[in-house]
Amino acid sequence: MFGRLGRLALLGLWLFCAPLLAAPTANDQLIKDLARVAPGLNQQALRHAVAAMQCAVNHGAEPASRLAVIDYSQPSTARRLWIFDLQRKRLLLSDYVAHGRRSGENFAQSFSNREGSYQSSLGLFRTAESYRGKHGYSLRMDGLEPGLNDLARERAIVIHGASYVDPRLVRSQGRIGRSLGCPAVRPEVARMVVDKLKGGQFLFAWHSDQRWLRNSAYLDCKPQRVASILAKQGLPKS
């Protein structure tokens, strides 16, 4: 009799707890919604992007209405830039994006935060002001990860249009052109990209690079560390 009562008690406990365990978090639902409209985006890259963004927001950063994800584990010949409308759960753009000339050929394999490295940087960025420069209409960004991308502004790592971001070059050189470290885009979409991302949106540049995965403050998401980083950045807070 005790065994039967014990089994019934365990069953009741499981039934009570199961809805709580099964209930998806807000992050889970957002990832599911975004994955549905961007099936070609690496699921781990998407999960990390949402987690990093939410970590920043949970610890002081102002929420954004749009999120850009770059998957640098994909070749330059792939459409590896995605821009999402977070409020409507819509995909606004999937297109080509360049990596730094010293990051690699068709595949980006090396990343840096150092001035003059001509390499791309990984991690979470906050977009800032648009401006007109030598590449035309462009967008400045601030890197939020100390030692990994926080010299983006000093390095002039910006989003801009570039004629070398051209899939037709693949036939002759096996890749699109490369930048000096900027996530450059096709001239045809540059204005749209800048307009959609300017003014404090999030951009997340992903790769399976183990050094970055181990050292990113936002993937580990330690509250005191993240809050301290955001405070030092002096960026808009919620």
CSV table of C-alpha atoms in Angstrom, one decimal:
chain,number,residue,atom,x,y,z
A,1,MET,CA,0.0,0.0,0.0
A,2,PHE,CA,2.8,2.4,0.9
A,3,GLY,CA,4.4,1.8,-2.5
A,4,ARG,CA,1.2,2.6,-4.3
A,5,LEU,CA,0.7,5.8,-2.2
A,6,GLY,CA,4.3,6.7,-2.9
A,7,ARG,CA,3.9,6.3,-6.6
A,8,LEU,CA,0.7,8.4,-6.5
A,9,ALA,CA,2.4,11.1,-4.6
A,10,LEU,CA,5.3,11.2,-7.0
A,11,LEU,CA,2.8,11.3,-9.9
A,12,GLY,CA,1.0,14.2,-8.3
A,13,LEU,CA,4.2,16.1,-7.7
A,14,TRP,CA,5.3,15.6,-11.3
A,15,LEU,CA,1.9,16.8,-12.6
A,16,PHE,CA,2.2,19.9,-10.4
A,17,CYS,CA,5.7,20.7,-11.5
A,18,ALA,CA,5.5,19.7,-15.2
A,19,PRO,CA,3.7,22.9,-16.4
A,20,LEU,CA,6.3,25.0,-14.6
A,21,LEU,CA,9.2,23.1,-16.1
A,22,ALA,CA,7.7,23.1,-19.5
A,23,ALA,CA,6.8,26.7,-19.6
A,24,PRO,CA,9.0,28.5,-22.1
A,25,THR,CA,10.9,31.6,-21.1
A,26,ALA,CA,10.5,34.9,-22.9
A,27,ASN,CA,13.9,34.2,-24.5
A,28,ASP,CA,12.8,30.7,-25.7
A,29,GLN,CA,9.8,32.2,-27.3
A,30,LEU,CA,11.7,35.0,-29.0
A,31,ILE,CA,14.3,32.5,-30.3
A,32,LYS,CA,11.5,30.3,-31.6
A,33,ASP,CA,9.8,33.2,-33.4
A,34,LEU,CA,13.0,34.5,-35.0
A,35,ALA,CA,14.1,31.0,-36.0
A,36,ARG,CA,10.9,30.5,-37.8
A,37,VAL,CA,11.5,33.6,-40.0
A,38,ALA,CA,15.2,32.9,-40.5
A,39,PRO,CA,15.6,29.1,-40.9
A,40,GLY,CA,19.1,29.6,-42.5
A,41,LEU,CA,20.5,31.2,-39.4
A,42,ASN,CA,22.7,28.9,-37.2
A,43,GLN,CA,20.5,28.1,-34.1
A,44,GLN,CA,23.5,28.4,-31.7
A,45,ALA,CA,24.3,31.8,-33.1
A,46,LEU,CA,20.7,32.9,-32.7
A,47,ARG,CA,20.5,31.6,-29.1
A,48,HIS,CA,23.7,33.3,-28.1
A,49,ALA,CA,22.6,36.6,-29.8
A,50,VAL,CA,19.3,36.7,-27.9
A,51,ALA,CA,21.0,35.6,-24.6
A,52,ALA,CA,23.7,38.3,-24.9
A,53,MET,CA,21.2,41.0,-25.7
A,54,GLN,CA,18.8,40.0,-22.9
A,55,CYS,CA,21.8,39.8,-20.5
A,56,ALA,CA,22.6,43.4,-21.3
A,57,VAL,CA,19.0,44.6,-21.0
A,58,ASN,CA,18.5,42.8,-17.7
A,59,HIS,CA,21.5,44.6,-16.2
A,60,GLY,CA,20.9,48.1,-17.3
A,61,ALA,CA,21.0,48.5,-21.1
A,62,GLU,CA,18.0,50.1,-22.8
A,63,PRO,CA,15.9,47.6,-24.8
A,64,ALA,CA,16.2,47.7,-28.5
A,65,SER,CA,13.6,47.3,-31.2
A,66,ARG,CA,15.9,45.6,-33.7
A,67,LEU,CA,18.7,43.0,-33.6
A,68,ALA,CA,21.3,42.3,-36.2
A,69,VAL,CA,23.2,38.9,-36.2
A,70,ILE,CA,26.3,38.2,-38.2
A,71,ASP,CA,27.4,34.6,-38.4
A,72,TYR,CA,31.1,34.7,-39.2
A,73,SER,CA,31.3,30.9,-39.1
A,74,GLN,CA,29.7,31.0,-42.6
A,75,PRO,CA,31.7,31.8,-45.7
A,76,SER,CA,31.6,35.3,-47.2
A,77,THR,CA,29.8,33.8,-50.2
A,78,ALA,CA,26.7,33.2,-47.9
A,79,ARG,CA,24.1,35.7,-46.8
A,80,ARG,CA,25.3,35.7,-43.2
A,81,LEU,CA,23.8,39.0,-42.0
A,82,TRP,CA,20.3,39.0,-40.5
A,83,ILE,CA,18.3,42.0,-39.3
A,84,PHE,CA,15.2,41.4,-37.1
A,85,ASP,CA,12.4,43.5,-36.0
A,86,LEU,CA,12.0,42.4,-32.4
A,87,GLN,CA,8.6,43.9,-31.9
A,88,ARG,CA,6.9,42.3,-34.9
A,89,LYS,CA,9.2,39.2,-34.9
A,90,ARG,CA,10.0,39.8,-38.6
A,91,LEU,CA,13.1,39.3,-40.7
A,92,LEU,CA,13.9,42.7,-42.3
A,93,LEU,CA,17.0,41.6,-44.3
A,94,SER,CA,19.3,38.6,-45.0
A,95,ASP,CA,22.3,39.7,-47.0
A,96,TYR,CA,26.1,39.6,-47.5
A,97,VAL,CA,28.6,41.2,-45.2
A,98,ALA,CA,32.3,41.5,-45.4
A,99,HIS,CA,34.9,40.5,-42.8
A,100,GLY,CA,38.4,41.9,-42.2
A,101,ARG,CA,41.1,41.2,-44.8
A,102,ARG,CA,43.4,39.7,-42.1
A,103,SER,CA,40.6,37.6,-40.6
A,104,GLY,CA,40.8,35.1,-43.5
A,105,GLU,CA,39.9,34.4,-47.1
A,106,ASN,CA,36.4,33.1,-47.8
A,107,PHE,CA,36.1,32.1,-44.1
A,108,ALA,CA,36.9,34.4,-41.2
A,109,GLN,CA,39.1,32.5,-38.8
A,110,SER,CA,41.0,35.2,-36.8
A,111,PHE,CA,39.6,38.0,-34.8
A,112,SER,CA,41.0,41.0,-33.0
A,113,ASN,CA,40.2,44.1,-31.0
A,114,ARG,CA,43.6,45.7,-31.8
A,115,GLU,CA,44.0,48.9,-33.9
A,116,GLY,CA,45.7,48.2,-37.2
A,117,SER,CA,44.9,44.5,-37.1
A,118,TYR,CA,42.5,44.7,-40.1
A,119,GLN,CA,40.5,41.9,-38.5
A,120,SER,CA,36.9,41.6,-37.5
A,121,SER,CA,35.7,41.6,-33.9
A,122,LEU,CA,33.2,39.3,-32.3
A,123,GLY,CA,30.5,39.8,-29.6
A,124,LEU,CA,27.8,42.3,-28.7
A,125,PHE,CA,27.7,45.8,-30.1
A,126,ARG,CA,25.4,48.8,-29.6
A,127,THR,CA,24.8,50.8,-32.7
A,128,ALA,CA,25.2,54.6,-32.4
A,129,GLU,CA,25.0,57.6,-34.7
A,130,SER,CA,24.8,57.6,-38.5
A,131,TYR,CA,27.1,60.0,-40.4
A,132,ARG,CA,28.5,60.7,-43.9
A,133,GLY,CA,32.2,59.7,-44.4
A,134,LYS,CA,34.5,58.5,-47.1
A,135,HIS,CA,32.3,55.4,-47.6
A,136,GLY,CA,29.1,57.5,-47.8
A,137,TYR,CA,26.2,57.0,-45.4
A,138,SER,CA,27.6,55.0,-42.5
A,139,LEU,CA,26.9,53.9,-38.9
A,140,ARG,CA,29.1,53.9,-35.9
A,141,MET,CA,29.0,51.2,-33.2
A,142,ASP,CA,30.3,50.7,-29.7
A,143,GLY,CA,31.6,47.4,-28.7
A,144,LEU,CA,30.3,46.2,-25.3
A,145,GLU,CA,32.9,43.5,-24.6
A,146,PRO,CA,36.1,44.6,-22.9
A,147,GLY,CA,39.2,43.2,-24.6
A,148,LEU,CA,37.2,41.7,-27.4
A,149,ASN,CA,35.4,44.6,-29.3
A,150,ASP,CA,35.4,47.6,-27.0
A,151,LEU,CA,37.9,49.5,-29.3
A,152,ALA,CA,35.4,49.5,-32.2
A,153,ARG,CA,35.0,53.2,-32.1
A,154,GLU,CA,38.7,53.9,-31.9
A,155,ARG,CA,39.3,51.5,-34.7
A,156,ALA,CA,36.5,53.1,-36.8
A,157,ILE,CA,34.7,49.8,-37.1
A,158,VAL,CA,31.5,51.0,-38.7
A,159,ILE,CA,28.8,49.7,-41.0
A,160,HIS,CA,29.0,51.1,-44.5
A,161,GLY,CA,28.4,50.2,-48.1
A,162,ALA,CA,31.3,48.9,-50.2
A,163,SER,CA,31.5,48.0,-53.9
A,164,TYR,CA,33.6,45.0,-53.0
A,165,VAL,CA,30.7,43.4,-51.2
A,166,ASP,CA,29.6,41.8,-54.5
A,167,PRO,CA,28.7,38.2,-55.0
A,168,ARG,CA,29.7,38.4,-58.6
A,169,LEU,CA,33.4,38.5,-57.4
A,170,VAL,CA,33.0,34.9,-56.2
A,171,ARG,CA,33.5,33.6,-59.8
A,172,SER,CA,36.9,35.3,-60.1
A,173,GLN,CA,38.3,35.1,-56.6
A,174,GLY,CA,36.2,32.6,-54.7
A,175,ARG,CA,34.9,35.1,-52.2
A,176,ILE,CA,33.5,38.6,-51.9
A,177,GLY,CA,35.9,41.5,-51.1
A,178,ARG,CA,37.2,42.1,-47.6
A,179,SER,CA,37.3,45.2,-45.4
A,180,LEU,CA,39.7,46.7,-42.9
A,181,GLY,CA,37.6,45.1,-40.1
A,182,CYS,CA,34.2,46.7,-40.8
A,183,PRO,CA,31.1,44.7,-41.4
A,184,ALA,CA,30.6,46.3,-44.8
A,185,VAL,CA,27.5,45.6,-46.8
A,186,ARG,CA,26.4,45.9,-50.4
A,187,PRO,CA,25.9,49.5,-51.6
A,188,GLU,CA,22.3,48.6,-52.7
A,189,VAL,CA,21.3,47.8,-49.1
A,190,ALA,CA,23.6,50.2,-47.1
A,191,ARG,CA,21.0,52.9,-46.6
A,192,MET,CA,18.4,50.5,-45.4
A,193,VAL,CA,20.8,48.7,-43.1
A,194,VAL,CA,22.0,52.0,-41.5
A,195,ASP,CA,18.5,53.4,-41.1
A,196,LYS,CA,17.2,50.2,-39.5
A,197,LEU,CA,20.1,49.9,-37.1
A,198,LYS,CA,21.0,53.4,-36.1
A,199,GLY,CA,20.2,54.8,-32.7
A,200,GLY,CA,20.9,52.2,-30.2
A,201,GLN,CA,20.0,48.8,-31.7
A,202,PHE,CA,22.0,45.6,-30.9
A,203,LEU,CA,24.4,43.9,-33.3
A,204,PHE,CA,25.8,40.5,-32.4
A,205,ALA,CA,28.8,39.1,-34.3
A,206,TRP,CA,29.1,35.3,-33.8
A,207,HIS,CA,31.6,32.6,-34.4
A,208,SER,CA,32.5,29.3,-32.8
A,209,ASP,CA,35.9,30.8,-31.8
A,210,GLN,CA,36.6,29.2,-28.4
A,211,ARG,CA,38.6,32.1,-26.9
A,212,TRP,CA,35.7,34.5,-27.5
A,213,LEU,CA,33.1,32.0,-26.2
A,214,ARG,CA,35.0,31.5,-23.0
A,215,ASN,CA,35.6,35.2,-22.4
A,216,SER,CA,32.3,36.9,-23.5
A,217,ALA,CA,30.8,38.6,-20.5
A,218,TYR,CA,27.3,38.4,-21.9
A,219,LEU,CA,27.2,34.7,-22.7
A,220,ASP,CA,28.4,33.9,-19.1
A,221,CYS,CA,26.2,36.8,-17.9
A,222,LYS,CA,27.5,37.5,-14.5
A,223,PRO,CA,25.3,40.4,-13.2
A,224,GLN,CA,28.0,42.5,-11.4
A,225,ARG,CA,30.5,42.2,-14.3
A,226,VAL,CA,27.9,43.2,-16.9
A,227,ALA,CA,26.5,46.0,-14.9
A,228,SER,CA,30.0,47.4,-14.3
A,229,ILE,CA,30.8,47.2,-18.1
A,230,LEU,CA,27.6,49.0,-19.0
A,231,ALA,CA,28.2,51.7,-16.4
A,232,LYS,CA,31.7,52.3,-17.7
A,233,GLN,CA,30.5,52.5,-21.3
A,234,GLY,CA,28.3,55.4,-20.5
A,235,LEU,CA,25.6,54.2,-23.0
A,236,PRO,CA,21.9,54.9,-22.6
A,237,LYS,CA,20.3,52.9,-19.8
A,238,SER,CA,16.8,51.8,-19.2
